mmCIF file of C-alpha atoms and ligand atoms in Angstrom:
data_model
loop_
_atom_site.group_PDB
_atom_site.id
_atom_site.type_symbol
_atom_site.label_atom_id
_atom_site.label_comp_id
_atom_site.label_asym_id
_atom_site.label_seq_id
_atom_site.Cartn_x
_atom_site.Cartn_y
_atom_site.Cartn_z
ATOM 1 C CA UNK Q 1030 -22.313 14.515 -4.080
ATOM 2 C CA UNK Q 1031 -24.295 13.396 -7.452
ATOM 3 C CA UNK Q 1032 -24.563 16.917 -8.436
ATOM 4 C CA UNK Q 1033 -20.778 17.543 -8.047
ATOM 5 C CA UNK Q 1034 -20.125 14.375 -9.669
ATOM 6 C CA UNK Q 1035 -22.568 15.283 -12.839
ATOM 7 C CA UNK Q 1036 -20.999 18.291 -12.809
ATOM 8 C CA UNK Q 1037 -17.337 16.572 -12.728
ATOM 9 C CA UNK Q 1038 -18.435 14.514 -15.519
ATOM 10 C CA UNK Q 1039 -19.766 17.202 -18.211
ATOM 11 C CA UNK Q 1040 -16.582 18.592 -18.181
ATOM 12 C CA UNK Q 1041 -15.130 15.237 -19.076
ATOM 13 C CA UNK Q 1042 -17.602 14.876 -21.377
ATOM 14 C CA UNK Q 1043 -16.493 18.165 -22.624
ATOM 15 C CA UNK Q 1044 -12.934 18.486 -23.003
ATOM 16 C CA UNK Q 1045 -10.681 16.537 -25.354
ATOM 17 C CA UNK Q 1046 -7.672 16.261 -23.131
ATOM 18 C CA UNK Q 1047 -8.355 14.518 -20.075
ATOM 19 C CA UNK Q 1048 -4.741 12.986 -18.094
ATOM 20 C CA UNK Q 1049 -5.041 10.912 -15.083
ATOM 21 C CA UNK Q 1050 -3.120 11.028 -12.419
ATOM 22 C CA UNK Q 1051 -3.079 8.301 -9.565
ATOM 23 C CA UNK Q 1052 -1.168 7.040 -6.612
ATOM 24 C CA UNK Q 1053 -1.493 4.218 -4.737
ATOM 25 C CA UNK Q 1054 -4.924 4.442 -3.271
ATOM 26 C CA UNK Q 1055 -6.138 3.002 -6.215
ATOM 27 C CA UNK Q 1056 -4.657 -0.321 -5.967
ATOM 28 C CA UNK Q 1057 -5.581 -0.913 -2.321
ATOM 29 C CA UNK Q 1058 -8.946 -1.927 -3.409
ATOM 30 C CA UNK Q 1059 -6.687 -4.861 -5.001
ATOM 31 C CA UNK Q 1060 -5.369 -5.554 -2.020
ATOM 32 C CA UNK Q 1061 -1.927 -4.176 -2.799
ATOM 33 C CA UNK Q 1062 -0.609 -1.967 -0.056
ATOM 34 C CA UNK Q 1063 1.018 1.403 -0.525
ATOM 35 C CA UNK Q 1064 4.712 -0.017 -0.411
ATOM 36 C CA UNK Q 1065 6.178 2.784 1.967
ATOM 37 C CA UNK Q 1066 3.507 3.501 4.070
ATOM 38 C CA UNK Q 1067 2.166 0.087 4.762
ATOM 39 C CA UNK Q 1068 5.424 -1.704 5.669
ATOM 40 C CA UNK Q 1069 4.331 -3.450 8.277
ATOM 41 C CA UNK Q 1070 2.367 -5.567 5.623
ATOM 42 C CA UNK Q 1071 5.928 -7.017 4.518
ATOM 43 C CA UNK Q 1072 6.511 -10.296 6.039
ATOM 44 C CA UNK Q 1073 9.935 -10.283 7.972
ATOM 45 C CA UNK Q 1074 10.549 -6.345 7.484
ATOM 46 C CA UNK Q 1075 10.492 -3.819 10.176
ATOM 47 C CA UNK Q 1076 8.591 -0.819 9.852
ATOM 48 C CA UNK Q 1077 10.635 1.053 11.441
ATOM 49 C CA UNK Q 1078 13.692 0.601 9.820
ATOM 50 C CA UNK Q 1079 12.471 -0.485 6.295
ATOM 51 C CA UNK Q 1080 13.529 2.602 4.438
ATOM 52 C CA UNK Q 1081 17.064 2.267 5.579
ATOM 53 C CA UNK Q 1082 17.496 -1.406 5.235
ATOM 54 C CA UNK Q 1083 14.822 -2.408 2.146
ATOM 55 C CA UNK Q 1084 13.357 0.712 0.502
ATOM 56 C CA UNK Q 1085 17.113 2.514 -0.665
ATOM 57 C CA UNK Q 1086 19.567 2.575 -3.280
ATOM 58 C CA UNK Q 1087 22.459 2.096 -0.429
ATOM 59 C CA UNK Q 1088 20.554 -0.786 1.000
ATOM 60 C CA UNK Q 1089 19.913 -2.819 -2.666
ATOM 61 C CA UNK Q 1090 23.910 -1.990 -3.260
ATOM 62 C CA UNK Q 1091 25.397 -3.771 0.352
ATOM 63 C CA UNK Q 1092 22.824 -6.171 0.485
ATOM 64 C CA UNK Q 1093 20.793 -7.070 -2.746
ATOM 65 C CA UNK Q 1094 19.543 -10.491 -1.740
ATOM 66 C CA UNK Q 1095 18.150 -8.724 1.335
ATOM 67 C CA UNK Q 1096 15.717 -6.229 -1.133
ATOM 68 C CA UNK Q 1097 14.614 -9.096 -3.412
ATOM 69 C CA UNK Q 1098 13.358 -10.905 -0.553
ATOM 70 C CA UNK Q 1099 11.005 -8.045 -0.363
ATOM 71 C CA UNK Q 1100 10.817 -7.704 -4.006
ATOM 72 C CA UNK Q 1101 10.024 -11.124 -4.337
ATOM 73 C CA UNK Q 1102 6.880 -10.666 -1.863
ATOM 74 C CA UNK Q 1103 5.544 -7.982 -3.219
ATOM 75 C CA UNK Q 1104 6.353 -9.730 -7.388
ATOM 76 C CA UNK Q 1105 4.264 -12.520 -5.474
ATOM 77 C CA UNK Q 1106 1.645 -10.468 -4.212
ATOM 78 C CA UNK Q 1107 1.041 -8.495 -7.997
ATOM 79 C CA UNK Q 1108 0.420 -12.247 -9.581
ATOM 80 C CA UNK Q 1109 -2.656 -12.671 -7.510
ATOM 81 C CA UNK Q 1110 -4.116 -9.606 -7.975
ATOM 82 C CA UNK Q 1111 -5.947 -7.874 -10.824
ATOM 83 C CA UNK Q 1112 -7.433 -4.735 -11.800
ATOM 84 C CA UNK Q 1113 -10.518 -3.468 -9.860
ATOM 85 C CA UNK Q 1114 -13.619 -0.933 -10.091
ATOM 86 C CA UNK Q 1115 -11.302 2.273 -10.271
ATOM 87 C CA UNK Q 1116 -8.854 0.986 -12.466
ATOM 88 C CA UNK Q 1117 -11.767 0.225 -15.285
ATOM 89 C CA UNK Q 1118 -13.414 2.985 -15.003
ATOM 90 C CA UNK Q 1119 -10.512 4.763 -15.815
ATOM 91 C CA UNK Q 1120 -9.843 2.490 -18.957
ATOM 92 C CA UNK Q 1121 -13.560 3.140 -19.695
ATOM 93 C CA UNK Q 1122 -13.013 6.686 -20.182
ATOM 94 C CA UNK Q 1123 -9.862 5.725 -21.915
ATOM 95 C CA UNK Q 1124 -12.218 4.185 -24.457
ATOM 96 C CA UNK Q 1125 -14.517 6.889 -24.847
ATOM 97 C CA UNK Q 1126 -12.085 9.031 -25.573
ATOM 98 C CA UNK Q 1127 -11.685 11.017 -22.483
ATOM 99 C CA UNK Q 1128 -8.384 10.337 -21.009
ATOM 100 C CA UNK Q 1129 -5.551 10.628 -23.128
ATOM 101 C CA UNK Q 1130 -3.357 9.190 -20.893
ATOM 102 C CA UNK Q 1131 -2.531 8.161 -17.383
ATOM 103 C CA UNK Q 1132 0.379 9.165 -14.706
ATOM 104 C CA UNK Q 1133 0.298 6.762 -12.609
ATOM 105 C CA UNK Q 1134 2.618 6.135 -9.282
ATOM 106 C CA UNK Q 1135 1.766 3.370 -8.824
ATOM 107 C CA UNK Q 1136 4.187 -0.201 -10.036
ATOM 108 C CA UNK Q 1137 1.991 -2.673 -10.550
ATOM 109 C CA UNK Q 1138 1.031 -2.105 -13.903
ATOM 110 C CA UNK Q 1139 -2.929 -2.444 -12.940
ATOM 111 C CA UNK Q 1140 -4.206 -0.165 -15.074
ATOM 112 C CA UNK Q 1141 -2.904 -1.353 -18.237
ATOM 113 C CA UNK Q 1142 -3.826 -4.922 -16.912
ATOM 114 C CA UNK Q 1143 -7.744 -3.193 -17.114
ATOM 115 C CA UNK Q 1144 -6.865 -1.859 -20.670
ATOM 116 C CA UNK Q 1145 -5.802 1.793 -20.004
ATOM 117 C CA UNK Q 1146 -3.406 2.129 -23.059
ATOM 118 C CA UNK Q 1147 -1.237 5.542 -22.650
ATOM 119 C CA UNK Q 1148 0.300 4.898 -18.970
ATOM 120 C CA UNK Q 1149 3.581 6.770 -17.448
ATOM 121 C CA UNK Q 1150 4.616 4.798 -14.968
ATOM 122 C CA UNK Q 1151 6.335 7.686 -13.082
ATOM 123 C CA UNK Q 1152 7.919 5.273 -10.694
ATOM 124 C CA UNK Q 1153 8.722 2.628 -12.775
ATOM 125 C CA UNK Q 1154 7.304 -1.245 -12.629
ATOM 126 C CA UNK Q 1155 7.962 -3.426 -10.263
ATOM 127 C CA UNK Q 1156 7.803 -6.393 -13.146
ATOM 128 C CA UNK Q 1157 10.780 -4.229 -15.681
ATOM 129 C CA UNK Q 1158 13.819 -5.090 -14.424
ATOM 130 C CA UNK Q 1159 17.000 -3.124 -15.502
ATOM 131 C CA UNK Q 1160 20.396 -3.472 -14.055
ATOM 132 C CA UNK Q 1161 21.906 -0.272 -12.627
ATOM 133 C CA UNK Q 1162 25.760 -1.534 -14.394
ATOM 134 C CA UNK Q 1163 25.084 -1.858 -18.131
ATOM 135 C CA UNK Q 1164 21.419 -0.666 -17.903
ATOM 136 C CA UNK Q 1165 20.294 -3.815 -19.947
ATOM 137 C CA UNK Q 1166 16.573 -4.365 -18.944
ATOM 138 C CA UNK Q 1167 14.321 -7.378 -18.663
ATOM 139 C CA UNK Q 1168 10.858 -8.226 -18.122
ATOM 140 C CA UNK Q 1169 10.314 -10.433 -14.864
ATOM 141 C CA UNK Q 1170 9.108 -13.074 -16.604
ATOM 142 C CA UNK Q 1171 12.065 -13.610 -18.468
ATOM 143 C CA UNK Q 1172 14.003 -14.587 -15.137
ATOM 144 C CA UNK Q 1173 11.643 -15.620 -12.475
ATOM 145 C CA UNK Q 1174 12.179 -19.004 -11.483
ATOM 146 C CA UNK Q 1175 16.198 -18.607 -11.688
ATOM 147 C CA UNK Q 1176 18.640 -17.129 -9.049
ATOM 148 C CA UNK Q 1177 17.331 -14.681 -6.833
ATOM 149 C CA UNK Q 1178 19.013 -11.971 -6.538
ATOM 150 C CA UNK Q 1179 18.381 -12.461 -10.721
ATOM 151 C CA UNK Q 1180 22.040 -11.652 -12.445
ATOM 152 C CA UNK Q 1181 22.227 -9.212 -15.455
ATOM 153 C CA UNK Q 1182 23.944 -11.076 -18.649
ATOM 154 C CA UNK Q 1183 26.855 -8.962 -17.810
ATOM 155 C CA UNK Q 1184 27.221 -10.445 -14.004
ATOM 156 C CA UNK Q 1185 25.666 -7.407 -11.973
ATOM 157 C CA UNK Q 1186 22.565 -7.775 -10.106
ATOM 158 C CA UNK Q 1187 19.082 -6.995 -11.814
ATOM 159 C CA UNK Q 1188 16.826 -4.431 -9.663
ATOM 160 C CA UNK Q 1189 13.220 -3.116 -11.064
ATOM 161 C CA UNK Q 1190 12.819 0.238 -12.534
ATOM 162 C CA UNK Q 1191 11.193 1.364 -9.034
ATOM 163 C CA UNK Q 1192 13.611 4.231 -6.958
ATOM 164 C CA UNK Q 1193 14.611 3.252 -3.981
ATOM 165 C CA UNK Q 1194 15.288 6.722 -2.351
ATOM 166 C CA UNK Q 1195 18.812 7.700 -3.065
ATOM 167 C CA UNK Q 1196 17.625 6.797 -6.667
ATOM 168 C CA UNK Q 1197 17.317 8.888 -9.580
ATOM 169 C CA UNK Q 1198 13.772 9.968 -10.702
ATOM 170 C CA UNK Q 1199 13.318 8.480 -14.402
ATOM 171 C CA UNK Q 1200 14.273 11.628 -16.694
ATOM 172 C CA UNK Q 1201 12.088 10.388 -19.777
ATOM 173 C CA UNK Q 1202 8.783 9.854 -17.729
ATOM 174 C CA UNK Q 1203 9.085 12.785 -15.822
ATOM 175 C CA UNK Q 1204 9.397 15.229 -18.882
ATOM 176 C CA UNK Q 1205 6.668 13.119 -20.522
ATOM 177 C CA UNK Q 1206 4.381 13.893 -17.828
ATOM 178 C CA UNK Q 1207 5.494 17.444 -17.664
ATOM 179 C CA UNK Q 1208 4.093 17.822 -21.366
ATOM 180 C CA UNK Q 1209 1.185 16.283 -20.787
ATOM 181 C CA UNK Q 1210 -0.003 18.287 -17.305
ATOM 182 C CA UNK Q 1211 0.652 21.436 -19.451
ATOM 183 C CA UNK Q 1212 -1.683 20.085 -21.971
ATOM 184 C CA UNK Q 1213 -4.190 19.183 -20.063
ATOM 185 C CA UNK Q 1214 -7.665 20.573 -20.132
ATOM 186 C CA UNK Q 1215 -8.936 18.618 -17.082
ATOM 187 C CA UNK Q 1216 -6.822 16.773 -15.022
ATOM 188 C CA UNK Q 1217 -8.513 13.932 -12.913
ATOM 189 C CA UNK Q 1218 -6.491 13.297 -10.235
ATOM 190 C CA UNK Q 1219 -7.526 9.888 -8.117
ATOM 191 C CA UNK Q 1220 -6.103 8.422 -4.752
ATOM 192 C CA UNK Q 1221 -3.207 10.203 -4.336
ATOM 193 C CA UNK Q 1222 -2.502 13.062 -1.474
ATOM 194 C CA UNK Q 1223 0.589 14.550 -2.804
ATOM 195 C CA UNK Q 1224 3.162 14.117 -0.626
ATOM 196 C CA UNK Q 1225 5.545 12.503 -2.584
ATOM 197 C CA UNK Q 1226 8.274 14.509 -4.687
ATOM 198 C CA UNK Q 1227 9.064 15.163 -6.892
ATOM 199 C CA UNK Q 1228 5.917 13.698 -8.993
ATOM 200 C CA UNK Q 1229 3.329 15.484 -6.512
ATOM 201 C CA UNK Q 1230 4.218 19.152 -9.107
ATOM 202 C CA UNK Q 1231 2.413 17.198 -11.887
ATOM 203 C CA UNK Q 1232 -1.492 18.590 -11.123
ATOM 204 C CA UNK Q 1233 0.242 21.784 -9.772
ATOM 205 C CA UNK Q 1234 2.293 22.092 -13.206
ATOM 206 C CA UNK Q 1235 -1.592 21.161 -14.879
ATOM 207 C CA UNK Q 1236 -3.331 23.726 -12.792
ATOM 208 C CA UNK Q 1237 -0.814 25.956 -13.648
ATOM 209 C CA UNK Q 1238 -1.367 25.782 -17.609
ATOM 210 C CA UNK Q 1239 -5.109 26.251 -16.925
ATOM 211 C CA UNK Q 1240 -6.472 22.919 -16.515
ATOM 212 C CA UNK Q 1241 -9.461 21.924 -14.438
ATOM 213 C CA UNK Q 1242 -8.615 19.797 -11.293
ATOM 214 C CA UNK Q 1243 -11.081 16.928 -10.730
ATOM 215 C CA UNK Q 1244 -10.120 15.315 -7.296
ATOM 216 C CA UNK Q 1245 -11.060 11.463 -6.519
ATOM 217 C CA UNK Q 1246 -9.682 11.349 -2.637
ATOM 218 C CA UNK Q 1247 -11.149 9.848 0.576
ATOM 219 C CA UNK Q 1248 -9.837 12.944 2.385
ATOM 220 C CA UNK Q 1249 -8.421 16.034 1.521
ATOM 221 C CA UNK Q 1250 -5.100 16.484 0.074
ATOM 222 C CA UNK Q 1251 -2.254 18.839 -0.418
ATOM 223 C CA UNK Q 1252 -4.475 19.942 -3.743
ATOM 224 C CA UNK Q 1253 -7.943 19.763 -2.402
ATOM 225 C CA UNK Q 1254 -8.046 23.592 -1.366
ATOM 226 C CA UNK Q 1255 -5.175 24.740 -3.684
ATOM 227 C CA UNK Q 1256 -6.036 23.769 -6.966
ATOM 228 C CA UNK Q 1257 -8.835 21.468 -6.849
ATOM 229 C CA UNK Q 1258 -11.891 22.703 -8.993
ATOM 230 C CA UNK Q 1259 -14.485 19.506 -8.064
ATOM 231 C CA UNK Q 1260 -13.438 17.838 -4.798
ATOM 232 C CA UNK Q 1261 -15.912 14.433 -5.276
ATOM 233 C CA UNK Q 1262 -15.112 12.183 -1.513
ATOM 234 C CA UNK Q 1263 -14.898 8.908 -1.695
ATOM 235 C CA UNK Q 1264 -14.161 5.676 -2.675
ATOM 236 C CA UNK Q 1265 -12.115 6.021 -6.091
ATOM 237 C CA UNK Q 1266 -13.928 1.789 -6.271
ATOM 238 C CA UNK Q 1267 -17.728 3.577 -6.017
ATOM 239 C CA UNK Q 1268 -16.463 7.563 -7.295
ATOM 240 C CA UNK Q 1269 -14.728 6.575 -10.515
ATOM 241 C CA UNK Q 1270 -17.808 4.246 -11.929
ATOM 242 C CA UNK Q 1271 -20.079 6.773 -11.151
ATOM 243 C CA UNK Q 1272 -18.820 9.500 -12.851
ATOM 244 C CA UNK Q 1273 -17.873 7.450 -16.024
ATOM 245 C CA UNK Q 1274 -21.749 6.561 -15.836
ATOM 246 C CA UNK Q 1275 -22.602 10.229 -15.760
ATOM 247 C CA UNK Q 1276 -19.742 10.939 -18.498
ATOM 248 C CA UNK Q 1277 -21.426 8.437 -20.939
ATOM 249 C CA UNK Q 1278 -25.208 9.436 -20.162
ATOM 250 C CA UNK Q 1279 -23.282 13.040 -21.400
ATOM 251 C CA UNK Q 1280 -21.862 11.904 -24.549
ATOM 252 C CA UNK Q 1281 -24.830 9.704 -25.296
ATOM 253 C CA UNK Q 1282 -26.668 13.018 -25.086
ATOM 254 C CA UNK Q 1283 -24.399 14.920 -27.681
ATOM 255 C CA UNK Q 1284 -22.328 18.123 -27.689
ATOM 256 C CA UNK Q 1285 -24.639 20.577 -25.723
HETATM 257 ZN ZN1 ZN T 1498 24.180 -5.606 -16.812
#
């Protein structure tokens, strides 16, 4: 595994476009769940019926006091939590100026909270609020502690910038991460097994335009023996630091 992950890490070293792309296995080290997989985690919700009921547009439309309660758990959960291992080491490379930018899944803006700078947020952020009438959009901050449900100026009810299925993907960070796969010279892909569309084409769009696919994953994926060039298995919390370790010894060394 050290050998694959100096290898991994001298092409980092060695490219000038590096884009991450991560899902929500990076954030469980957190201790935040993967929203649609873990909903058992969700006080008061049943697994079983949780994408009908919480996790849809037609749910948030007939009952929106019903989704905020589960909006408001997880918005509860977020505030405790901070960025961990993974989520720097990504913002470490960020700083060394190998990783031009990060597609993330995920909606808890943890990767900016580590300093990542360039993030799509390909699924929105749970803490951006917009409301689906007048599309007027507010951070959290600016209502928590008033009405839940929290009421748009305009009198319709406020929803983050998440989909719910039976919502629209968002246009602008979609084509944004488009450009970027098909710039990509290495694309580091990191706790994320690519089963959700229609962001899971990303690293195939990257692979596509000749990029090299660096895979973070505890087990294989839908990419690992598609497009993957360096499968390195593991924890992204021990993976990620280790390779940014090798990546610096690299650059420390100079262009070879
Ligand atoms: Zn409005």
């Amino acid at each position: 595994m050290q050998d694959l992950i100096k290898q991994a890490a001298e092409v980092i070293a060695g490219s000038r476009v590096v884009i991450g792309y991560t899902g929500a296995g990076i954030s469980t080290e957190s201790g935040i769940p993967d929203f649609r997989t873990m909903g058992e985690f969700w006080e008061g919700f049943d697994p079983a019926t949780f994408e009908v009921e919480i996790d849809s547009r037609e749910a948030f439309e007939r009952d929106p006091a019903k989704v905020w309660r589960f909006f408001s758990q997880a918005l509860g959960l977020m505030e405790q939590v901070g960025p961990n291992r993974g989520h720097r080491a990504l913002a470490r490379l960020g700083q060394l100026g190998r990783m031009a930018a990060i597609i993330t899944q995920n909606v808890d803006g943890l990767h900016q909270a580590a300093g990542s700078e360039n993030v799509i947020e390909f699924h929105g952020n749970m803490r951006q609020l917009h409301c689906l009438k007048c599309r007027a959009r507010y951070r959290w901050e600016e209502v928590k502690g008033g009405p839940i449900p929290p009421p748009c100026r305009c009198g319709y009810t406020l929803k983050p910038t998440i989909p719910l299925f039976g919502d629209h993907v968002d246009i602008e960070a979609a084509s944004a991460s488009e450009v970027l796969a098909a710039n990509a010279q290495v694309m580091l892909v990191a706790c994320t097994h690519g089963d959700i569309a229609p962001v899971n084409r990303v690293p195939l769009i990257a692979k596509e335009y000749g990029a090299l696919i660096i895979e973070v994953n505890r087990t294989k994926s839908l990419y690992t023996d598609r497009i993957t060039d360096y499968f390195l298995r593991g924890e992204a919390g021990e993976i990620l630091p280790s390779l940014v370790e090798e990546v610096e010894k690299n650059l420390a060394a100079g262009p070879s």
